């Protein structure tokens, strides 16, 4: 079980806005905003945590230099939510890495969509339930 994950952003505001759009359709919202002004290792940097009510499960953290792309998959309740995630991501400035659809290579009911966020990270929404 994953407690929380983070993604790093050189363009913090664009990346934060992207995740606010795509995660909103999955029922996630901003749960916490931080500024690291007092931290000598991260002066002036920001972070935003998203999650379901009261949980900080996915963080976007501002960095100065790009890091290796990451892959993060978010659970969607149904296939309509996967479709909405993909549409919201494209509208919010993401790029298409794979439109919503079945991916039977993983299992017969694997329905997912793939995007890149503004920093090039691979993000996915997936529903494992049968149609």
PDB file of C-alpha atoms in Angstrom:
ATOM      1  CA  UNK A   1       0.000   0.000   0.000  1.00  0.00           C
ATOM      2  CA  UNK A   2       1.355   3.404  -0.952  1.00  0.00           C
ATOM      3  CA  UNK A   3       1.036   6.150   1.652  1.00  0.00           C
ATOM      4  CA  UNK A   4       2.200   9.053  -0.498  1.00  0.00           C
ATOM      5  CA  UNK A   5       4.252   9.883  -3.586  1.00  0.00           C
ATOM      6  CA  UNK A   6       5.792  13.021  -5.001  1.00  0.00           C
ATOM      7  CA  UNK A   7       6.556  14.476  -8.378  1.00  0.00           C
ATOM      8  CA  UNK A   8       9.096  17.214  -8.963  1.00  0.00           C
ATOM      9  CA  UNK A   9       8.378  20.336 -10.985  1.00  0.00           C
ATOM     10  CA  UNK A  10      10.622  22.989 -12.481  1.00  0.00           C
ATOM     11  CA  UNK A  11       7.510  24.924 -13.554  1.00  0.00           C
ATOM     12  CA  UNK A  12       5.676  24.606 -10.259  1.00  0.00           C
ATOM     13  CA  UNK A  13       2.567  26.634 -11.087  1.00  0.00           C
ATOM     14  CA  UNK A  14       1.922  24.867 -14.423  1.00  0.00           C
ATOM     15  CA  UNK A  15       2.481  21.437 -12.890  1.00  0.00           C
ATOM     16  CA  UNK A  16       0.361  22.223  -9.834  1.00  0.00           C
ATOM     17  CA  UNK A  17      -2.453  23.471 -12.072  1.00  0.00           C
ATOM     18  CA  UNK A  18      -2.188  20.354 -14.271  1.00  0.00           C
ATOM     19  CA  UNK A  19      -2.575  18.021 -11.278  1.00  0.00           C
ATOM     20  CA  UNK A  20      -5.370  20.117  -9.807  1.00  0.00           C
ATOM     21  CA  UNK A  21      -7.295  19.557 -13.061  1.00  0.00           C
ATOM     22  CA  UNK A  22      -6.603  15.859 -13.621  1.00  0.00           C
ATOM     23  CA  UNK A  23      -6.860  14.787  -9.981  1.00  0.00           C
ATOM     24  CA  UNK A  24     -10.028  16.811  -9.446  1.00  0.00           C
ATOM     25  CA  UNK A  25     -11.952  14.485 -11.749  1.00  0.00           C
ATOM     26  CA  UNK A  26     -10.792  11.550  -9.575  1.00  0.00           C
ATOM     27  CA  UNK A  27     -12.040  13.174  -6.369  1.00  0.00           C
ATOM     28  CA  UNK A  28      -8.674  14.513  -5.169  1.00  0.00           C
ATOM     29  CA  UNK A  29      -8.277  18.119  -4.047  1.00  0.00           C
ATOM     30  CA  UNK A  30      -5.522  20.319  -2.634  1.00  0.00           C
ATOM     31  CA  UNK A  31      -5.036  19.295   0.994  1.00  0.00           C
ATOM     32  CA  UNK A  32      -1.941  21.305   1.914  1.00  0.00           C
ATOM     33  CA  UNK A  33       0.336  24.030   0.544  1.00  0.00           C
ATOM     34  CA  UNK A  34       3.845  24.485   1.931  1.00  0.00           C
ATOM     35  CA  UNK A  35       6.611  27.022   1.505  1.00  0.00           C
ATOM     36  CA  UNK A  36      10.128  26.016   2.487  1.00  0.00           C
ATOM     37  CA  UNK A  37      11.333  29.542   3.222  1.00  0.00           C
ATOM     38  CA  UNK A  38      12.871  28.506   6.560  1.00  0.00           C
ATOM     39  CA  UNK A  39      14.577  25.365   5.187  1.00  0.00           C
ATOM     40  CA  UNK A  40      18.188  26.115   4.147  1.00  0.00           C
ATOM     41  CA  UNK A  41      18.173  23.145   1.740  1.00  0.00           C
ATOM     42  CA  UNK A  42      15.021  24.284  -0.100  1.00  0.00           C
ATOM     43  CA  UNK A  43      14.908  28.095   0.245  1.00  0.00           C
ATOM     44  CA  UNK A  44      11.901  29.675  -1.399  1.00  0.00           C
ATOM     45  CA  UNK A  45      10.559  26.439  -2.840  1.00  0.00           C
ATOM     46  CA  UNK A  46       6.930  25.375  -2.682  1.00  0.00           C
ATOM     47  CA  UNK A  47       4.989  22.131  -2.418  1.00  0.00           C
ATOM     48  CA  UNK A  48       1.334  21.195  -2.774  1.00  0.00           C
ATOM     49  CA  UNK A  49      -0.257  17.981  -1.532  1.00  0.00           C
ATOM     50  CA  UNK A  50      -3.329  16.452  -3.157  1.00  0.00           C
ATOM     51  CA  UNK A  51      -5.539  13.664  -1.912  1.00  0.00           C
ATOM     52  CA  UNK A  52      -8.989  12.628  -0.845  1.00  0.00           C
ATOM     53  CA  UNK A  53     -10.417  14.587   2.093  1.00  0.00           C
ATOM     54  CA  UNK A  54      -7.912  14.831   4.923  1.00  0.00           C
ATOM     55  CA  UNK A  55      -5.119  12.831   3.237  1.00  0.00           C
ATOM     56  CA  UNK A  56      -1.925  14.069   1.620  1.00  0.00           C
ATOM     57  CA  UNK A  57      -1.193  11.258  -0.826  1.00  0.00           C
ATOM     58  CA  UNK A  58       0.402  12.983  -3.834  1.00  0.00           C
ATOM     59  CA  UNK A  59       2.844  15.887  -3.603  1.00  0.00           C
ATOM     60  CA  UNK A  60       4.113  18.288  -6.261  1.00  0.00           C
ATOM     61  CA  UNK A  61       7.442  19.740  -5.092  1.00  0.00           C
ATOM     62  CA  UNK A  62       9.255  22.631  -6.757  1.00  0.00           C
ATOM     63  CA  UNK A  63      12.845  21.919  -7.850  1.00  0.00           C
ATOM     64  CA  UNK A  64      15.437  24.032  -9.653  1.00  0.00           C
ATOM     65  CA  UNK A  65      16.767  21.322 -11.994  1.00  0.00           C
ATOM     66  CA  UNK A  66      14.745  18.715 -13.881  1.00  0.00           C
ATOM     67  CA  UNK A  67      14.906  15.153 -12.620  1.00  0.00           C
ATOM     68  CA  UNK A  68      14.257  11.849 -14.326  1.00  0.00           C
ATOM     69  CA  UNK A  69      10.653  11.366 -15.406  1.00  0.00           C
ATOM     70  CA  UNK A  70       8.473   9.293 -13.119  1.00  0.00           C
ATOM     71  CA  UNK A  71       5.428   7.148 -13.715  1.00  0.00           C
ATOM     72  CA  UNK A  72       2.465   7.447 -11.373  1.00  0.00           C
ATOM     73  CA  UNK A  73      -0.871   5.680 -11.828  1.00  0.00           C
ATOM     74  CA  UNK A  74      -3.986   6.967 -10.089  1.00  0.00           C
ATOM     75  CA  UNK A  75      -6.975   4.710  -9.414  1.00  0.00           C
ATOM     76  CA  UNK A  76     -10.205   5.732 -11.128  1.00  0.00           C
ATOM     77  CA  UNK A  77     -13.578   4.494  -9.882  1.00  0.00           C
ATOM     78  CA  UNK A  78     -14.859   3.768 -13.376  1.00  0.00           C
ATOM     79  CA  UNK A  79     -14.015   4.090 -17.056  1.00  0.00           C
ATOM     80  CA  UNK A  80     -15.792   7.436 -17.346  1.00  0.00           C
ATOM     81  CA  UNK A  81     -13.372   8.829 -14.754  1.00  0.00           C
ATOM     82  CA  UNK A  82     -10.414   7.572 -16.838  1.00  0.00           C
ATOM     83  CA  UNK A  83     -11.873   9.357 -19.870  1.00  0.00           C
ATOM     84  CA  UNK A  84     -12.426  12.557 -17.841  1.00  0.00           C
ATOM     85  CA  UNK A  85      -8.866  12.387 -16.443  1.00  0.00           C
ATOM     86  CA  UNK A  86      -7.437  12.209 -19.957  1.00  0.00           C
ATOM     87  CA  UNK A  87      -9.580  15.074 -21.260  1.00  0.00           C
ATOM     88  CA  UNK A  88      -8.766  17.254 -18.233  1.00  0.00           C
ATOM     89  CA  UNK A  89      -5.063  16.548 -18.654  1.00  0.00           C
ATOM     90  CA  UNK A  90      -5.020  17.570 -22.308  1.00  0.00           C
ATOM     91  CA  UNK A  91      -6.957  20.752 -21.494  1.00  0.00           C
ATOM     92  CA  UNK A  92      -4.540  21.535 -18.644  1.00  0.00           C
ATOM     93  CA  UNK A  93      -1.475  21.347 -20.895  1.00  0.00           C
ATOM     94  CA  UNK A  94      -0.538  17.675 -20.727  1.00  0.00           C
ATOM     95  CA  UNK A  95       0.464  15.610 -23.750  1.00  0.00           C
ATOM     96  CA  UNK A  96      -1.144  12.371 -24.883  1.00  0.00           C
ATOM     97  CA  UNK A  97       0.873   9.198 -24.242  1.00  0.00           C
ATOM     98  CA  UNK A  98      -2.017   6.810 -24.818  1.00  0.00           C
ATOM     99  CA  UNK A  99      -5.739   7.532 -25.081  1.00  0.00           C
ATOM    100  CA  UNK A 100      -8.302   5.894 -22.804  1.00  0.00           C
ATOM    101  CA  UNK A 101      -8.801   2.256 -23.650  1.00  0.00           C
ATOM    102  CA  UNK A 102      -8.354  -1.349 -22.680  1.00  0.00           C
ATOM    103  CA  UNK A 103      -4.787  -2.554 -22.149  1.00  0.00           C
ATOM    104  CA  UNK A 104      -5.280  -6.359 -22.094  1.00  0.00           C
ATOM    105  CA  UNK A 105      -1.534  -6.936 -21.944  1.00  0.00           C
ATOM    106  CA  UNK A 106      -1.875  -6.145 -18.203  1.00  0.00           C
ATOM    107  CA  UNK A 107      -5.201  -7.953 -17.638  1.00  0.00           C
ATOM    108  CA  UNK A 108      -8.525  -8.197 -19.517  1.00  0.00           C
ATOM    109  CA  UNK A 109     -10.267  -5.342 -17.637  1.00  0.00           C
ATOM    110  CA  UNK A 110      -7.314  -2.911 -17.429  1.00  0.00           C
ATOM    111  CA  UNK A 111      -8.720   0.381 -18.749  1.00  0.00           C
ATOM    112  CA  UNK A 112      -6.246   3.235 -18.637  1.00  0.00           C
ATOM    113  CA  UNK A 113      -5.035   6.461 -20.184  1.00  0.00           C
ATOM    114  CA  UNK A 114      -1.575   8.003 -20.185  1.00  0.00           C
ATOM    115  CA  UNK A 115      -0.366  11.618 -20.250  1.00  0.00           C
ATOM    116  CA  UNK A 116       2.785  13.589 -19.656  1.00  0.00           C
ATOM    117  CA  UNK A 117       2.559  16.452 -17.197  1.00  0.00           C
ATOM    118  CA  UNK A 118       4.257  19.827 -17.894  1.00  0.00           C
ATOM    119  CA  UNK A 119       7.589  18.433 -16.600  1.00  0.00           C
ATOM    120  CA  UNK A 120       7.472  15.271 -18.733  1.00  0.00           C
ATOM    121  CA  UNK A 121       6.359  12.828 -16.039  1.00  0.00           C
ATOM    122  CA  UNK A 122       4.173   9.925 -17.185  1.00  0.00           C
ATOM    123  CA  UNK A 123       0.822   9.979 -15.369  1.00  0.00           C
ATOM    124  CA  UNK A 124      -1.947   7.452 -15.745  1.00  0.00           C
ATOM    125  CA  UNK A 125      -5.504   6.894 -14.611  1.00  0.00           C
ATOM    126  CA  UNK A 126      -6.604   3.259 -14.453  1.00  0.00           C
ATOM    127  CA  UNK A 127      -9.816   1.397 -13.710  1.00  0.00           C
ATOM    128  CA  UNK A 128      -9.525  -2.337 -13.018  1.00  0.00           C
ATOM    129  CA  UNK A 129     -13.263  -3.045 -12.856  1.00  0.00           C
ATOM    130  CA  UNK A 130     -15.086  -4.850 -15.658  1.00  0.00           C
ATOM    131  CA  UNK A 131     -17.281  -2.656 -17.853  1.00  0.00           C
TER     132      UNK A 131
END
